[in-house]
mmCIF file of C-alpha atoms in Angstrom:
data_model
loop_
_atom_site.group_PDB
_atom_site.id
_atom_site.type_symbol
_atom_site.label_atom_id
_atom_site.label_comp_id
_atom_site.label_asym_id
_atom_site.label_seq_id
_atom_site.Cartn_x
_atom_site.Cartn_y
_atom_site.Cartn_z
ATOM 1 C CA MET A 1 -6.246 -2.820 18.799
ATOM 2 C CA SER A 2 -8.444 -0.402 17.060
ATOM 3 C CA ALA A 3 -6.382 2.499 17.081
ATOM 4 C CA ILE A 4 -2.790 3.595 17.204
ATOM 5 C CA GLY A 5 -1.603 6.820 18.720
ATOM 6 C CA ILE A 6 -1.147 10.240 16.461
ATOM 7 C CA MET A 7 2.858 10.040 17.224
ATOM 8 C CA ASP A 8 2.980 6.112 17.136
ATOM 9 C CA GLY A 9 5.913 5.060 15.493
ATOM 10 C CA ALA A 10 3.848 3.191 13.079
ATOM 11 C CA TYR A 11 2.884 6.619 11.400
ATOM 12 C CA PHE A 12 6.265 7.044 10.643
ATOM 13 C CA VAL A 13 6.904 3.942 8.577
ATOM 14 C CA GLY A 14 7.432 4.769 5.364
ATOM 15 C CA ARG A 15 6.266 3.174 1.835
ATOM 16 C CA HIS A 16 9.475 1.443 0.846
ATOM 17 C CA GLU A 17 9.700 -0.130 4.660
ATOM 18 C CA LEU A 18 6.041 -1.147 4.241
ATOM 19 C CA LEU A 19 6.876 -2.592 0.588
ATOM 20 C CA GLN A 20 9.820 -4.744 1.980
ATOM 21 C CA TRP A 21 8.097 -6.031 5.116
ATOM 22 C CA ILE A 22 4.957 -6.905 2.815
ATOM 23 C CA ASN A 23 7.151 -8.588 0.061
ATOM 24 C CA SER A 24 9.407 -10.451 2.631
ATOM 25 C CA THR A 25 6.288 -11.699 4.567
ATOM 26 C CA LEU A 26 4.552 -13.129 1.899
ATOM 27 C CA GLY A 27 6.821 -13.604 -0.792
ATOM 28 C CA LEU A 28 5.577 -11.245 -3.084
ATOM 29 C CA ASN A 29 7.102 -8.452 -5.640
ATOM 30 C CA LEU A 30 4.936 -5.331 -5.237
ATOM 31 C CA SER A 31 6.554 -2.009 -6.316
ATOM 32 C CA LYS A 32 3.660 0.234 -5.310
ATOM 33 C CA ILE A 33 1.547 0.420 -2.239
ATOM 34 C CA GLU A 34 -1.477 0.909 -4.286
ATOM 35 C CA GLN A 35 -1.308 -2.722 -5.104
ATOM 36 C CA THR A 36 -2.336 -3.564 -1.663
ATOM 37 C CA ALA A 37 -6.098 -1.690 -2.442
ATOM 38 C CA SER A 38 -7.841 -5.092 -3.242
ATOM 39 C CA GLY A 39 -7.699 -6.158 0.327
ATOM 40 C CA ALA A 40 -5.946 -9.510 -0.696
ATOM 41 C CA VAL A 41 -2.406 -8.720 1.078
ATOM 42 C CA ALA A 42 -4.303 -7.358 4.206
ATOM 43 C CA CYS A 43 -6.079 -10.771 4.213
ATOM 44 C CA GLN A 44 -2.844 -13.021 4.072
ATOM 45 C CA LEU A 45 -0.862 -10.606 6.545
ATOM 46 C CA LEU A 46 -3.783 -11.663 8.945
ATOM 47 C CA ASP A 47 -3.698 -15.267 7.901
ATOM 48 C CA ALA A 48 0.181 -15.334 8.398
ATOM 49 C CA LEU A 49 -0.496 -13.885 11.945
ATOM 50 C CA HIS A 50 -3.455 -15.801 12.719
ATOM 51 C CA PRO A 51 -3.561 -19.136 10.748
ATOM 52 C CA GLY A 52 -7.104 -20.319 10.343
ATOM 53 C CA CYS A 53 -8.861 -17.283 11.086
ATOM 54 C CA VAL A 54 -9.248 -15.480 7.401
ATOM 55 C CA ALA A 55 -11.150 -17.696 4.959
ATOM 56 C CA LEU A 56 -8.370 -17.335 2.805
ATOM 57 C CA GLY A 57 -10.014 -19.930 0.097
ATOM 58 C CA LYS A 58 -12.538 -17.230 -0.910
ATOM 59 C CA VAL A 59 -9.829 -14.403 -1.325
ATOM 60 C CA ASP A 60 -9.640 -13.247 -4.794
ATOM 61 C CA PHE A 61 -5.649 -12.657 -5.256
ATOM 62 C CA ASN A 62 -6.378 -11.419 -8.906
ATOM 63 C CA ALA A 63 -9.506 -9.129 -8.269
ATOM 64 C CA LYS A 64 -9.659 -6.307 -11.137
ATOM 65 C CA ASN A 65 -13.087 -5.015 -10.114
ATOM 66 C CA ASP A 66 -14.670 -2.842 -6.885
ATOM 67 C CA TYR A 67 -17.080 -5.367 -6.102
ATOM 68 C CA GLU A 68 -14.374 -8.163 -6.125
ATOM 69 C CA TYR A 69 -12.197 -5.418 -3.950
ATOM 70 C CA ILE A 70 -15.188 -5.352 -1.198
ATOM 71 C CA ASN A 71 -15.797 -8.734 -1.427
ATOM 72 C CA ASN A 72 -11.808 -9.289 0.083
ATOM 73 C CA TYR A 73 -12.892 -6.564 2.616
ATOM 74 C CA LYS A 74 -15.566 -8.291 3.582
ATOM 75 C CA ILE A 75 -13.632 -11.528 4.256
ATOM 76 C CA LEU A 76 -11.063 -9.317 6.255
ATOM 77 C CA GLN A 77 -13.832 -7.522 8.408
ATOM 78 C CA ALA A 78 -15.035 -11.052 9.528
ATOM 79 C CA ALA A 79 -11.685 -12.002 10.290
ATOM 80 C CA PHE A 80 -11.469 -8.606 12.615
ATOM 81 C CA THR A 81 -14.782 -9.757 14.071
ATOM 82 C CA LYS A 82 -13.905 -13.326 15.176
ATOM 83 C CA LEU A 83 -10.549 -11.960 16.475
ATOM 84 C CA GLY A 84 -11.821 -9.444 18.490
ATOM 85 C CA ILE A 85 -10.258 -6.706 16.500
ATOM 86 C CA ASP A 86 -12.307 -3.534 17.128
ATOM 87 C CA LYS A 87 -11.065 -2.022 13.773
ATOM 88 C CA HIS A 88 -13.574 -0.427 11.227
ATOM 89 C CA VAL A 89 -11.955 -1.034 7.691
ATOM 90 C CA GLU A 90 -12.864 2.296 5.040
ATOM 91 C CA VAL A 91 -13.318 0.037 1.987
ATOM 92 C CA ASN A 92 -14.453 2.666 0.161
ATOM 93 C CA LYS A 93 -11.200 5.142 0.674
ATOM 94 C CA LEU A 94 -9.132 1.814 0.397
ATOM 95 C CA ILE A 95 -10.097 0.429 -3.111
ATOM 96 C CA ARG A 96 -9.806 3.807 -4.885
ATOM 97 C CA ALA A 97 -6.135 2.883 -4.492
ATOM 98 C CA ARG A 98 -5.111 6.275 -3.238
ATOM 99 C CA PRO A 99 -1.433 5.982 -1.642
ATOM 100 C CA LEU A 100 -2.099 7.762 1.043
ATOM 101 C CA ASP A 101 -5.318 5.917 2.480
ATOM 102 C CA ASN A 102 -3.477 2.465 1.541
ATOM 103 C CA ILE A 103 -0.275 3.413 3.367
ATOM 104 C CA GLU A 104 -2.132 4.656 6.376
ATOM 105 C CA PHE A 105 -3.914 1.311 6.923
ATOM 106 C CA MET A 106 -0.980 -0.813 6.171
ATOM 107 C CA GLN A 107 0.811 1.443 8.976
ATOM 108 C CA TRP A 108 -1.834 0.402 11.157
ATOM 109 C CA LEU A 109 -1.903 -3.333 9.733
ATOM 110 C CA LYS A 110 1.958 -3.525 10.508
ATOM 111 C CA SER A 111 2.077 -1.996 13.952
ATOM 112 C CA TYR A 112 -0.660 -4.787 15.106
ATOM 113 C CA PHE A 113 1.455 -7.608 13.179
ATOM 114 C CA ASP A 114 4.398 -6.594 14.812
ATOM 115 C CA SER A 115 2.914 -6.404 18.524
ATOM 116 C CA HIS A 116 1.214 -9.568 18.083
ATOM 117 C CA SER A 117 4.448 -11.541 16.165
ATOM 118 C CA ASN A 118 6.963 -10.090 18.735
ATOM 119 C CA GLY A 119 9.497 -10.280 15.746
ATOM 120 C CA GLN A 120 9.400 -14.080 15.734
ATOM 121 C CA ASN A 121 9.664 -16.038 12.384
ATOM 122 C CA LEU A 122 6.212 -17.238 11.620
ATOM 123 C CA ASN A 123 7.428 -20.073 9.185
ATOM 124 C CA TYR A 124 4.577 -19.310 6.897
ATOM 125 C CA ASP A 125 4.371 -20.888 3.407
ATOM 126 C CA ALA A 126 2.572 -17.911 1.779
ATOM 127 C CA ALA A 127 2.945 -19.407 -1.674
ATOM 128 C CA ALA A 128 1.259 -22.384 -0.952
ATOM 129 C CA ARG A 129 -1.486 -20.440 1.209
ATOM 130 C CA ARG A 130 -2.214 -18.422 -1.901
ATOM 131 C CA ALA A 131 -2.308 -21.638 -4.284
ATOM 132 C CA ALA A 132 -5.415 -22.767 -2.297
ATOM 133 C CA SER A 133 -6.957 -19.271 -2.627
ATOM 134 C CA LYS A 134 -9.983 -18.566 -4.864
ATOM 135 C CA THR A 135 -8.201 -17.752 -7.790
ATOM 136 C CA GLY A 136 -5.064 -20.161 -7.244
ATOM 137 C CA GLY A 137 -2.782 -17.573 -6.220
ATOM 138 C CA VAL A 138 -1.326 -14.592 -8.208
ATOM 139 C CA LYS A 139 -1.492 -14.858 -12.115
ATOM 140 C CA GLY A 140 2.338 -14.185 -13.235
ATOM 141 C CA ALA A 141 3.964 -14.396 -16.606
ATOM 142 C CA SER A 142 3.931 -17.648 -18.344
ATOM 143 C CA ASN A 143 6.960 -19.929 -17.786
ATOM 144 C CA LYS A 144 7.115 -20.538 -21.763
ATOM 145 C CA GLN A 145 9.559 -17.579 -23.228
ATOM 146 C CA ARG A 146 8.435 -16.204 -26.425
ATOM 147 C CA ILE A 147 10.580 -16.507 -29.043
ATOM 148 C CA PRO A 148 11.633 -13.664 -31.160
ATOM 149 C CA LEU A 149 11.052 -13.721 -34.917
ATOM 150 C CA SER A 150 14.896 -13.073 -35.556
ATOM 151 C CA SER A 151 15.938 -16.104 -33.328
ATOM 152 C CA ALA A 152 13.579 -18.447 -34.781
ATOM 153 C CA ALA A 153 15.979 -19.813 -37.111
ATOM 154 C CA THR A 154 18.898 -19.902 -34.629
ATOM 155 C CA THR A 155 16.614 -22.061 -32.163
ATOM 156 C CA ALA A 156 15.730 -24.472 -34.615
ATOM 157 C CA SER A 157 19.422 -24.859 -35.503
ATOM 158 C CA MET A 158 20.206 -25.401 -31.908
ATOM 159 C CA ASN A 159 17.755 -27.994 -31.345
ATOM 160 C CA GLY A 160 19.153 -30.162 -34.621
ATOM 161 C CA ALA A 161 16.979 -29.092 -37.341
ATOM 162 C CA ALA A 162 17.601 -26.997 -40.156
ATOM 163 C CA PRO A 163 15.663 -23.920 -41.194
ATOM 164 C CA ALA A 164 12.935 -24.903 -43.256
ATOM 165 C CA ARG A 165 13.497 -22.026 -46.080
ATOM 166 C CA SER A 166 17.056 -23.385 -46.588
ATOM 167 C CA THR A 167 15.842 -27.075 -47.187
ATOM 168 C CA SER A 168 14.853 -26.700 -50.922
ATOM 169 C CA ILE A 169 18.504 -24.777 -51.994
ATOM 170 C CA SER A 170 20.344 -27.937 -50.154
ATOM 171 C CA LYS A 171 18.298 -30.735 -52.365
ATOM 172 C CA LYS A 172 19.046 -28.899 -56.009
ATOM 173 C CA THR A 173 20.391 -31.580 -58.002
ATOM 174 C CA PRO A 174 22.298 -30.802 -61.715
ATOM 175 C CA GLY A 175 19.561 -30.526 -64.336
ATOM 176 C CA THR A 176 17.901 -27.246 -65.870
ATOM 177 C CA ARG A 177 14.493 -28.170 -63.700
ATOM 178 C CA GLN A 178 16.346 -28.205 -60.457
ATOM 179 C CA PHE A 179 18.507 -25.334 -60.864
ATOM 180 C CA GLY A 180 14.974 -23.454 -61.640
ATOM 181 C CA GLN A 181 13.553 -24.644 -58.658
ATOM 182 C CA ALA A 182 16.765 -23.730 -56.635
ATOM 183 C CA VAL A 183 16.585 -20.148 -58.251
ATOM 184 C CA GLY A 184 12.824 -19.992 -57.254
ATOM 185 C CA SER A 185 13.517 -20.855 -53.726
ATOM 186 C CA ALA A 186 16.370 -18.605 -53.415
ATOM 187 C CA ALA A 187 13.853 -15.627 -54.679
ATOM 188 C CA SER A 188 11.770 -16.973 -51.881
ATOM 189 C CA VAL A 189 14.137 -17.064 -49.296
ATOM 190 C CA SER A 190 15.284 -13.502 -50.630
ATOM 191 C CA SER A 191 11.675 -12.007 -49.853
ATOM 192 C CA SER A 192 11.298 -13.526 -46.880
ATOM 193 C CA GLY A 193 14.314 -12.346 -45.296
ATOM 194 C CA SER A 194 13.102 -8.794 -46.842
ATOM 195 C CA GLN A 195 10.184 -8.896 -44.479
ATOM 196 C CA ASP A 196 12.561 -10.442 -41.553
ATOM 197 C CA THR A 197 14.519 -7.428 -41.972
ATOM 198 C CA ALA A 198 11.260 -4.908 -42.249
ATOM 199 C CA MET A 199 9.992 -6.888 -39.302
ATOM 200 C CA ALA A 200 13.205 -6.474 -37.038
ATOM 201 C CA ALA A 201 13.397 -2.680 -37.868
ATOM 202 C CA GLN A 202 9.588 -2.174 -36.731
ATOM 203 C CA VAL A 203 10.466 -4.446 -33.426
ATOM 204 C CA GLN A 204 13.643 -2.122 -32.773
ATOM 205 C CA GLU A 205 11.473 0.933 -33.296
ATOM 206 C CA ALA A 206 8.791 -0.219 -30.913
ATOM 207 C CA THR A 207 11.282 -1.084 -28.264
ATOM 208 C CA GLU A 208 12.783 2.259 -28.420
ATOM 209 C CA GLN A 209 9.310 3.842 -27.942
ATOM 210 C CA VAL A 210 8.767 1.832 -24.830
ATOM 211 C CA THR A 211 12.426 2.576 -23.432
ATOM 212 C CA GLU A 212 11.093 6.117 -23.846
ATOM 213 C CA LEU A 213 7.851 5.648 -22.502
ATOM 214 C CA LYS A 214 9.250 3.953 -19.339
ATOM 215 C CA LEU A 215 11.812 6.896 -18.799
ATOM 216 C CA LYS A 216 8.779 9.069 -18.657
ATOM 217 C CA VAL A 217 6.907 7.336 -16.383
ATOM 218 C CA ASP A 218 9.812 6.889 -14.078
ATOM 219 C CA ASN A 219 10.322 10.617 -13.979
ATOM 220 C CA VAL A 220 6.654 10.914 -13.533
ATOM 221 C CA GLU A 221 6.811 8.503 -10.824
ATOM 222 C CA ARG A 222 9.896 10.119 -8.855
ATOM 223 C CA GLU A 223 8.277 13.732 -9.137
ATOM 224 C CA ARG A 224 4.704 11.947 -7.707
ATOM 225 C CA ASP A 225 6.756 10.493 -4.615
ATOM 226 C CA PHE A 226 8.071 13.917 -4.037
ATOM 227 C CA TYR A 227 5.275 15.608 -3.735
ATOM 228 C CA PHE A 228 3.414 12.644 -1.721
ATOM 229 C CA ASP A 229 6.181 12.678 0.464
ATOM 230 C CA LYS A 230 5.715 16.878 1.127
ATOM 231 C CA LEU A 231 1.959 16.045 1.663
ATOM 232 C CA ARG A 232 2.712 13.386 4.328
ATOM 233 C CA ASP A 233 4.952 15.689 6.157
ATOM 234 C CA ILE A 234 1.948 18.174 6.395
ATOM 235 C CA GLU A 235 -0.656 15.535 7.017
ATOM 236 C CA ILE A 236 1.674 14.350 10.131
ATOM 237 C CA LEU A 237 2.096 18.046 11.235
ATOM 238 C CA CYS A 238 -1.710 18.715 11.073
ATOM 239 C CA GLN A 239 -1.919 15.443 13.379
ATOM 240 C CA MET A 240 0.078 16.965 16.354
ATOM 241 C CA PRO A 241 -2.140 18.004 19.413
ATOM 242 C CA LEU A 242 -0.262 21.007 19.828
ATOM 243 C CA LEU A 243 -1.189 22.307 16.135
ATOM 244 C CA GLN A 244 -4.697 21.032 15.945
ATOM 245 C CA SER A 245 -6.231 24.010 17.644
ATOM 246 C CA ILE A 246 -4.976 26.311 14.959
ATOM 247 C CA PRO A 247 -7.999 27.330 12.420
ATOM 248 C CA VAL A 248 -5.797 26.948 9.253
ATOM 249 C CA VAL A 249 -4.466 23.272 10.367
ATOM 250 C CA LYS A 250 -8.498 22.595 9.969
ATOM 251 C CA VAL A 251 -8.096 24.285 6.689
ATOM 252 C CA PHE A 252 -5.377 22.291 5.486
ATOM 253 C CA GLU A 253 -6.729 19.040 6.520
ATOM 254 C CA ARG A 254 -9.954 19.514 4.721
ATOM 255 C CA ILE A 255 -7.948 20.126 1.668
ATOM 256 C CA LEU A 256 -5.489 17.069 1.928
ATOM 257 C CA TYR A 257 -8.534 14.486 2.776
ATOM 258 C CA ALA A 258 -10.449 16.141 -0.301
ATOM 259 C CA ALA A 259 -11.714 13.206 -2.298
ATOM 260 C CA ASP A 260 -11.172 14.955 -5.849
ATOM 261 C CA GLU A 261 -10.578 18.592 -7.321
ATOM 262 C CA LYS A 262 -14.054 19.568 -6.988
ATOM 263 C CA GLU A 263 -14.355 19.006 -3.166
ATOM 264 C CA ALA A 264 -10.877 20.583 -2.769
ATOM 265 C CA LYS A 265 -12.350 23.675 -4.781
ATOM 266 C CA GLU A 266 -15.611 23.590 -2.675
ATOM 267 C CA ALA A 267 -13.506 23.233 0.451
ATOM 268 C CA MET A 268 -11.675 26.226 -0.298
ATOM 269 C CA GLU A 269 -14.594 28.406 -1.159
ATOM 270 C CA GLN A 270 -16.201 27.638 2.107
ATOM 271 C CA VAL A 271 -12.878 28.496 3.938
ATOM 272 C CA LEU A 272 -13.035 32.079 1.771
ATOM 273 C CA GLU A 273 -16.447 32.376 2.651
ATOM 274 C CA GLU A 274 -16.190 31.784 6.480
ATOM 275 C CA TYR A 275 -13.327 34.255 6.462
ATOM 276 C CA ASN A 276 -15.252 36.948 4.562
ATOM 277 C CA GLN A 277 -17.782 36.741 7.281
ATOM 278 C CA GLN A 278 -15.580 37.228 9.966
ATOM 279 C CA GLN A 279 -14.175 40.450 8.571
ATOM 280 C CA PRO A 280 -15.682 43.499 10.157
ATOM 281 C CA THR A 281 -17.882 45.650 7.819
ATOM 282 C CA ALA A 282 -16.660 49.172 7.113
#
């Protein structure tokens, strides 16, 4: 299976459905289809369907650089060859992590996966397979929780230990020297408390800034997704056989598939030049 037809149902599978399928099959928690750009996800999906046909031990699930991405795709392409899958992987497009390219590849992969699994439960231990990979699975946050400064004293108290800064006060005894030591300790506690208060204010301010930035990012992502869906609809229309013979459709496709702003501008200029040449001269 090397390609799927223009009107195949696979082309109408949205990114949310694709993400749900990937996460449920591999036990992941991806939130964006661009997170599949490294090729590691594709390798493991094929491994789930054809155990032992993918050199998963060489796959880097924590790849960060292009050359690491390319290595993953080499492993995937080798598995395709081994399985007799006539599918050329456009690595240069996929590693750019552009949503459109990665969605299209995942749509193809899901179509292939569904046609060969027949909806059966594969009984696949995805986490264990990743653990045996090149980098020992996907790196996540540490299980150890960082204790905020403001809660350090409370935690110590819960563990049966009194806060260190209060011990000097508890040891005071009658007498001038002891009283002087107690006063000094109290001043130290007061100074430390002021520092904690200032730090807590800074933390609160930083938290508010992070929250505001997250809201802005959410709004930008929603706007991006809105326009992406529109572009995807246009792309699907451009691929319909009934419309492909219309010249303007070819123009739309050239602009849609432009790699950057410069390429899109060049495409527009070329179209305008061709149009002007077709106009009758006075």
